[in-house]
């Protein structure tokens, strides 16, 4: 099996996030891939419920400080890092006082989407990629998971229009049973257009709700992992109709993670050995 550089962009990673099938896999798959000899980086949002003191997070000064424009306003990108000693993993956190410090995870106490979640997913998607670019660490493949990471492929295309840093980088999306009710703000299209969205992009993101966001992410991803036995059947059918590389769920984690890593090699080809 080839090695290569794999970037994981997750909505959550255990133990920084509460344990569920997505956050546990976010940790275990990264660890499994690293133990195969791959070079990896892991990013997630620094949600309010991430305990900085308990996990000894600290700011990475050389990566922090840049401003990202979202909705025509500057927002400071802060990068923090924590570690999982037992797994020998480092996890980078995308942080910003307005988008993360003042909010909980993704829903309010009534179970509704936070009104600013549209801007938060824009900031997170772009912030993770900009941080990697500032690291001067070029991944062969980006594996993103959780709907909060759903704007990663949009920004990957946008950044590639400006320079060739991510040229040739392939993408894999993990689908989970993580659907939510409701839609993002009605002016999401305007905010995306201000950030370089084309007419083709916007056709995929109209009336943005969970299904629309995930179908857009599927459309742009090179490979799809069905990471839960309870993924919405409509999304599974959409993925299998539109993509050659779709990996079905397997409860045997060792076998499943091995197949995922073989998918990485298949998508990247000979480039992954460079």
mmCIF file of C-alpha atoms in Angstrom:
data_model
loop_
_atom_site.group_PDB
_atom_site.id
_atom_site.type_symbol
_atom_site.label_atom_id
_atom_site.label_comp_id
_atom_site.label_asym_id
_atom_site.label_seq_id
_atom_site.Cartn_x
_atom_site.Cartn_y
_atom_site.Cartn_z
ATOM 1 C CA UNK A 1 0.000 0.000 0.000
ATOM 2 C CA UNK A 2 1.274 3.474 -0.907
ATOM 3 C CA UNK A 3 1.834 6.181 1.704
ATOM 4 C CA UNK A 4 1.246 9.818 0.775
ATOM 5 C CA UNK A 5 -0.246 12.815 2.577
ATOM 6 C CA UNK A 6 -3.875 12.694 3.717
ATOM 7 C CA UNK A 7 -5.749 15.686 5.147
ATOM 8 C CA UNK A 8 -8.750 14.878 7.340
ATOM 9 C CA UNK A 9 -11.298 17.683 7.813
ATOM 10 C CA UNK A 10 -13.902 16.510 10.309
ATOM 11 C CA UNK A 11 -16.905 18.008 12.017
ATOM 12 C CA UNK A 12 -15.685 16.382 15.216
ATOM 13 C CA UNK A 13 -12.983 14.089 16.588
ATOM 14 C CA UNK A 14 -13.215 12.079 19.821
ATOM 15 C CA UNK A 15 -12.220 12.746 22.584
ATOM 16 C CA UNK A 16 -12.408 16.486 21.833
ATOM 17 C CA UNK A 17 -16.037 15.987 20.767
ATOM 18 C CA UNK A 18 -18.728 13.842 22.359
ATOM 19 C CA UNK A 19 -18.461 10.267 21.122
ATOM 20 C CA UNK A 20 -20.687 9.171 18.256
ATOM 21 C CA UNK A 21 -20.053 7.128 15.123
ATOM 22 C CA UNK A 22 -18.603 10.127 13.254
ATOM 23 C CA UNK A 23 -16.274 11.453 15.957
ATOM 24 C CA UNK A 24 -14.969 7.989 16.851
ATOM 25 C CA UNK A 25 -14.285 7.208 13.208
ATOM 26 C CA UNK A 26 -12.679 10.648 12.851
ATOM 27 C CA UNK A 27 -10.084 9.572 15.386
ATOM 28 C CA UNK A 28 -9.707 5.901 14.495
ATOM 29 C CA UNK A 29 -9.414 6.281 10.726
ATOM 30 C CA UNK A 30 -6.757 8.987 11.056
ATOM 31 C CA UNK A 31 -4.809 6.834 13.505
ATOM 32 C CA UNK A 32 -5.151 3.753 11.279
ATOM 33 C CA UNK A 33 -3.922 5.680 8.221
ATOM 34 C CA UNK A 34 -0.988 7.132 10.138
ATOM 35 C CA UNK A 35 0.026 3.687 11.366
ATOM 36 C CA UNK A 36 0.193 2.578 7.722
ATOM 37 C CA UNK A 37 2.991 5.106 7.305
ATOM 38 C CA UNK A 38 0.974 7.928 5.822
ATOM 39 C CA UNK A 39 1.644 11.547 6.704
ATOM 40 C CA UNK A 40 -1.599 13.056 7.997
ATOM 41 C CA UNK A 41 -3.103 16.287 9.295
ATOM 42 C CA UNK A 42 -6.460 16.508 11.100
ATOM 43 C CA UNK A 43 -8.664 19.627 11.358
ATOM 44 C CA UNK A 44 -11.968 20.289 13.120
ATOM 45 C CA UNK A 45 -13.909 23.347 14.409
ATOM 46 C CA UNK A 46 -13.113 24.638 17.884
ATOM 47 C CA UNK A 47 -16.710 24.482 19.049
ATOM 48 C CA UNK A 48 -17.546 26.012 22.416
ATOM 49 C CA UNK A 49 -17.893 22.611 24.045
ATOM 50 C CA UNK A 50 -14.271 21.682 23.291
ATOM 51 C CA UNK A 51 -12.558 21.933 26.672
ATOM 52 C CA UNK A 52 -9.350 23.849 25.968
ATOM 53 C CA UNK A 53 -7.935 23.433 29.474
ATOM 54 C CA UNK A 54 -8.658 19.709 29.716
ATOM 55 C CA UNK A 55 -7.142 18.972 26.312
ATOM 56 C CA UNK A 56 -4.337 21.547 26.670
ATOM 57 C CA UNK A 57 -5.082 23.367 23.442
ATOM 58 C CA UNK A 58 -2.711 26.150 22.502
ATOM 59 C CA UNK A 59 -2.612 28.639 19.674
ATOM 60 C CA UNK A 60 -0.311 28.050 16.707
ATOM 61 C CA UNK A 61 0.950 31.596 16.307
ATOM 62 C CA UNK A 62 2.629 31.060 12.934
ATOM 63 C CA UNK A 63 -0.660 29.881 11.415
ATOM 64 C CA UNK A 64 -2.996 32.345 13.129
ATOM 65 C CA UNK A 65 -3.588 35.974 12.365
ATOM 66 C CA UNK A 66 -4.874 36.038 8.802
ATOM 67 C CA UNK A 67 -8.313 37.499 8.158
ATOM 68 C CA UNK A 68 -10.958 35.788 6.054
ATOM 69 C CA UNK A 69 -13.749 37.776 4.463
ATOM 70 C CA UNK A 70 -17.203 36.294 5.021
ATOM 71 C CA UNK A 71 -20.312 38.303 4.169
ATOM 72 C CA UNK A 72 -18.089 41.296 3.309
ATOM 73 C CA UNK A 73 -16.613 41.409 6.830
ATOM 74 C CA UNK A 74 -13.139 40.488 8.067
ATOM 75 C CA UNK A 75 -12.985 37.615 10.552
ATOM 76 C CA UNK A 76 -9.753 36.585 12.241
ATOM 77 C CA UNK A 77 -8.651 33.001 11.679
ATOM 78 C CA UNK A 78 -7.170 31.465 14.813
ATOM 79 C CA UNK A 79 -5.529 28.032 14.690
ATOM 80 C CA UNK A 80 -5.111 25.952 17.825
ATOM 81 C CA UNK A 81 -3.705 22.484 18.316
ATOM 82 C CA UNK A 82 -4.214 19.656 20.765
ATOM 83 C CA UNK A 83 -3.007 16.090 20.932
ATOM 84 C CA UNK A 84 -4.254 12.586 21.619
ATOM 85 C CA UNK A 85 -1.166 10.999 23.210
ATOM 86 C CA UNK A 86 -2.554 7.456 23.194
ATOM 87 C CA UNK A 87 -3.070 7.673 19.429
ATOM 88 C CA UNK A 88 -0.021 9.835 18.749
ATOM 89 C CA UNK A 89 -2.266 12.257 16.884
ATOM 90 C CA UNK A 90 -2.283 16.033 16.686
ATOM 91 C CA UNK A 91 -5.552 17.786 15.886
ATOM 92 C CA UNK A 92 -5.746 21.355 14.580
ATOM 93 C CA UNK A 93 -8.727 23.538 15.479
ATOM 94 C CA UNK A 94 -10.269 26.306 13.392
ATOM 95 C CA UNK A 95 -11.321 29.055 15.789
ATOM 96 C CA UNK A 96 -12.806 32.529 15.727
ATOM 97 C CA UNK A 97 -14.339 34.459 18.606
ATOM 98 C CA UNK A 98 -17.514 35.439 16.769
ATOM 99 C CA UNK A 99 -18.240 32.093 15.100
ATOM 100 C CA UNK A 100 -17.118 29.576 17.695
ATOM 101 C CA UNK A 101 -16.406 31.054 21.134
ATOM 102 C CA UNK A 102 -19.912 32.520 21.453
ATOM 103 C CA UNK A 103 -21.789 29.456 20.251
ATOM 104 C CA UNK A 104 -22.229 25.839 21.220
ATOM 105 C CA UNK A 105 -21.928 23.083 18.665
ATOM 106 C CA UNK A 106 -24.318 23.385 15.700
ATOM 107 C CA UNK A 107 -27.803 23.675 17.232
ATOM 108 C CA UNK A 108 -29.416 25.842 19.894
ATOM 109 C CA UNK A 109 -31.142 24.487 23.004
ATOM 110 C CA UNK A 110 -34.351 23.950 21.007
ATOM 111 C CA UNK A 111 -32.577 21.848 18.386
ATOM 112 C CA UNK A 112 -32.658 24.502 15.663
ATOM 113 C CA UNK A 113 -29.712 25.519 13.488
ATOM 114 C CA UNK A 114 -27.883 28.586 14.731
ATOM 115 C CA UNK A 115 -28.749 31.508 12.402
ATOM 116 C CA UNK A 116 -25.053 32.069 11.690
ATOM 117 C CA UNK A 117 -24.339 28.449 10.690
ATOM 118 C CA UNK A 118 -24.216 29.468 7.032
ATOM 119 C CA UNK A 119 -21.301 31.807 7.701
ATOM 120 C CA UNK A 120 -19.726 29.364 10.126
ATOM 121 C CA UNK A 121 -19.509 26.560 7.547
ATOM 122 C CA UNK A 122 -18.115 29.015 4.996
ATOM 123 C CA UNK A 123 -15.475 30.173 7.476
ATOM 124 C CA UNK A 124 -14.589 26.633 8.544
ATOM 125 C CA UNK A 125 -14.307 25.253 4.999
ATOM 126 C CA UNK A 126 -12.093 28.047 3.788
ATOM 127 C CA UNK A 127 -10.180 28.387 7.062
ATOM 128 C CA UNK A 128 -9.074 24.745 7.096
ATOM 129 C CA UNK A 129 -7.757 24.939 3.545
ATOM 130 C CA UNK A 130 -6.038 28.283 4.092
ATOM 131 C CA UNK A 131 -4.340 26.938 7.230
ATOM 132 C CA UNK A 132 -3.022 23.934 5.287
ATOM 133 C CA UNK A 133 -1.770 26.229 2.570
ATOM 134 C CA UNK A 134 0.005 28.364 5.175
ATOM 135 C CA UNK A 135 1.581 25.175 6.531
ATOM 136 C CA UNK A 136 2.981 24.653 3.006
ATOM 137 C CA UNK A 137 1.809 21.055 3.337
ATOM 138 C CA UNK A 138 0.279 19.812 0.090
ATOM 139 C CA UNK A 139 -2.098 16.874 0.594
ATOM 140 C CA UNK A 140 -2.556 14.224 -2.044
ATOM 141 C CA UNK A 141 -6.091 13.695 -0.787
ATOM 142 C CA UNK A 142 -8.606 15.442 1.469
ATOM 143 C CA UNK A 143 -11.093 13.280 3.351
ATOM 144 C CA UNK A 144 -13.880 15.449 4.757
ATOM 145 C CA UNK A 145 -16.804 14.325 6.898
ATOM 146 C CA UNK A 146 -19.859 15.726 8.635
ATOM 147 C CA UNK A 147 -22.189 18.286 7.077
ATOM 148 C CA UNK A 148 -20.306 21.130 8.800
ATOM 149 C CA UNK A 149 -17.408 20.412 6.414
ATOM 150 C CA UNK A 150 -19.726 20.474 3.398
ATOM 151 C CA UNK A 151 -18.257 23.655 1.863
ATOM 152 C CA UNK A 152 -14.740 22.192 1.587
ATOM 153 C CA UNK A 153 -15.127 21.161 -2.087
ATOM 154 C CA UNK A 154 -16.510 24.595 -3.000
ATOM 155 C CA UNK A 155 -13.486 26.349 -1.505
ATOM 156 C CA UNK A 156 -11.094 23.809 -2.963
ATOM 157 C CA UNK A 157 -12.342 24.773 -6.428
ATOM 158 C CA UNK A 158 -12.224 28.464 -5.573
ATOM 159 C CA UNK A 159 -8.635 28.346 -4.257
ATOM 160 C CA UNK A 160 -7.520 26.325 -7.278
ATOM 161 C CA UNK A 161 -8.670 29.166 -9.501
ATOM 162 C CA UNK A 162 -6.256 31.494 -7.713
ATOM 163 C CA UNK A 163 -3.188 29.220 -7.581
ATOM 164 C CA UNK A 164 -2.120 25.644 -8.075
ATOM 165 C CA UNK A 165 -1.432 24.705 -4.435
ATOM 166 C CA UNK A 166 -4.156 22.050 -4.391
ATOM 167 C CA UNK A 167 -3.708 21.064 -8.018
ATOM 168 C CA UNK A 168 -4.207 17.312 -8.317
ATOM 169 C CA UNK A 169 -5.583 16.953 -4.760
ATOM 170 C CA UNK A 170 -8.375 14.394 -4.690
ATOM 171 C CA UNK A 171 -11.315 14.359 -2.277
ATOM 172 C CA UNK A 172 -13.307 11.734 -0.385
ATOM 173 C CA UNK A 173 -16.538 12.432 1.495
ATOM 174 C CA UNK A 174 -17.870 10.324 4.375
ATOM 175 C CA UNK A 175 -21.653 10.233 4.694
ATOM 176 C CA UNK A 176 -23.281 9.718 8.094
ATOM 177 C CA UNK A 177 -26.728 9.591 9.635
ATOM 178 C CA UNK A 178 -26.484 13.272 10.604
ATOM 179 C CA UNK A 179 -29.431 14.940 8.856
ATOM 180 C CA UNK A 180 -30.928 18.078 10.393
ATOM 181 C CA UNK A 181 -34.203 19.927 9.966
ATOM 182 C CA UNK A 182 -34.402 23.424 8.534
ATOM 183 C CA UNK A 183 -32.463 25.448 6.005
ATOM 184 C CA UNK A 184 -29.587 27.874 5.979
ATOM 185 C CA UNK A 185 -30.158 31.619 5.654
ATOM 186 C CA UNK A 186 -31.915 32.762 2.499
ATOM 187 C CA UNK A 187 -29.019 35.044 1.571
ATOM 188 C CA UNK A 188 -26.481 32.177 1.499
ATOM 189 C CA UNK A 189 -26.330 32.503 -2.303
ATOM 190 C CA UNK A 190 -25.308 36.161 -2.029
ATOM 191 C CA UNK A 191 -22.590 35.305 0.497
ATOM 192 C CA UNK A 192 -21.235 32.549 -1.741
ATOM 193 C CA UNK A 193 -21.314 34.775 -4.810
ATOM 194 C CA UNK A 194 -19.289 37.399 -2.935
ATOM 195 C CA UNK A 195 -16.752 34.663 -2.241
ATOM 196 C CA UNK A 196 -16.317 33.628 -5.868
ATOM 197 C CA UNK A 197 -19.183 31.206 -6.501
ATOM 198 C CA UNK A 198 -20.014 30.744 -10.180
ATOM 199 C CA UNK A 199 -23.453 30.289 -11.679
ATOM 200 C CA UNK A 200 -22.666 26.558 -11.919
ATOM 201 C CA UNK A 201 -21.821 26.433 -8.211
ATOM 202 C CA UNK A 202 -24.961 28.285 -7.215
ATOM 203 C CA UNK A 203 -27.231 25.908 -9.125
ATOM 204 C CA UNK A 204 -26.081 23.183 -6.723
ATOM 205 C CA UNK A 205 -26.596 25.265 -3.586
ATOM 206 C CA UNK A 206 -30.063 26.735 -4.112
ATOM 207 C CA UNK A 207 -32.522 26.544 -1.180
ATOM 208 C CA UNK A 208 -29.728 25.149 0.939
ATOM 209 C CA UNK A 209 -30.782 22.470 3.408
ATOM 210 C CA UNK A 210 -29.116 19.234 4.520
ATOM 211 C CA UNK A 211 -29.917 17.221 1.383
ATOM 212 C CA UNK A 212 -28.885 20.014 -0.972
ATOM 213 C CA UNK A 213 -25.599 20.587 0.883
ATOM 214 C CA UNK A 214 -24.676 16.907 0.887
ATOM 215 C CA UNK A 215 -25.666 16.327 -2.745
ATOM 216 C CA UNK A 216 -23.435 19.249 -3.741
ATOM 217 C CA UNK A 217 -20.573 17.777 -1.710
ATOM 218 C CA UNK A 218 -21.138 14.382 -3.369
ATOM 219 C CA UNK A 219 -21.149 16.008 -6.806
ATOM 220 C CA UNK A 220 -17.724 17.564 -6.260
ATOM 221 C CA UNK A 221 -16.077 14.692 -4.339
ATOM 222 C CA UNK A 222 -14.014 12.049 -6.149
ATOM 223 C CA UNK A 223 -14.950 9.233 -3.783
ATOM 224 C CA UNK A 224 -17.743 8.520 -1.297
ATOM 225 C CA UNK A 225 -17.628 6.435 1.890
ATOM 226 C CA UNK A 226 -20.953 5.260 3.305
ATOM 227 C CA UNK A 227 -19.766 5.574 6.899
ATOM 228 C CA UNK A 228 -22.976 4.630 8.693
ATOM 229 C CA UNK A 229 -25.561 1.860 8.221
ATOM 230 C CA UNK A 230 -28.287 4.506 8.499
ATOM 231 C CA UNK A 231 -27.272 7.050 5.858
ATOM 232 C CA UNK A 232 -30.279 8.585 4.110
ATOM 233 C CA UNK A 233 -31.114 6.120 1.267
ATOM 234 C CA UNK A 234 -31.672 9.002 -1.153
ATOM 235 C CA UNK A 235 -28.090 10.175 -0.616
ATOM 236 C CA UNK A 236 -26.729 6.636 -1.048
ATOM 237 C CA UNK A 237 -28.645 6.262 -4.318
ATOM 238 C CA UNK A 238 -27.497 9.705 -5.489
ATOM 239 C CA UNK A 239 -23.868 8.801 -4.744
ATOM 240 C CA UNK A 240 -24.035 5.447 -6.512
ATOM 241 C CA UNK A 241 -25.758 6.963 -9.530
ATOM 242 C CA UNK A 242 -23.231 9.778 -9.896
ATOM 243 C CA UNK A 243 -19.894 8.356 -8.693
ATOM 244 C CA UNK A 244 -17.648 5.449 -9.720
ATOM 245 C CA UNK A 245 -15.901 5.261 -6.368
ATOM 246 C CA UNK A 246 -18.450 4.468 -3.639
ATOM 247 C CA UNK A 247 -17.510 2.298 -0.663
ATOM 248 C CA UNK A 248 -20.362 0.668 1.244
ATOM 249 C CA UNK A 249 -20.466 0.552 5.037
ATOM 250 C CA UNK A 250 -18.654 -2.326 6.715
ATOM 251 C CA UNK A 251 -19.032 -2.972 10.469
ATOM 252 C CA UNK A 252 -15.602 -4.634 10.575
ATOM 253 C CA UNK A 253 -13.477 -1.547 11.243
ATOM 254 C CA UNK A 254 -10.126 -3.075 10.324
ATOM 255 C CA UNK A 255 -11.469 -4.295 6.987
ATOM 256 C CA UNK A 256 -13.385 -1.051 6.414
ATOM 257 C CA UNK A 257 -10.403 1.201 7.136
ATOM 258 C CA UNK A 258 -8.172 -0.968 4.933
ATOM 259 C CA UNK A 259 -10.625 -0.573 2.038
ATOM 260 C CA UNK A 260 -10.822 3.191 2.605
ATOM 261 C CA UNK A 261 -7.041 3.447 2.402
ATOM 262 C CA UNK A 262 -7.064 1.379 -0.785
ATOM 263 C CA UNK A 263 -9.558 3.907 -2.151
ATOM 264 C CA UNK A 264 -7.075 6.684 -1.345
ATOM 265 C CA UNK A 265 -4.405 4.871 -3.372
ATOM 266 C CA UNK A 266 -6.779 4.196 -6.252
ATOM 267 C CA UNK A 267 -7.884 7.840 -6.477
ATOM 268 C CA UNK A 268 -4.385 9.305 -6.195
ATOM 269 C CA UNK A 269 -2.585 6.809 -8.408
ATOM 270 C CA UNK A 270 1.169 7.163 -8.800
ATOM 271 C CA UNK A 271 1.118 10.720 -7.382
ATOM 272 C CA UNK A 272 0.771 9.415 -3.841
ATOM 273 C CA UNK A 273 4.312 8.016 -3.884
ATOM 274 C CA UNK A 274 5.830 11.415 -4.710
#
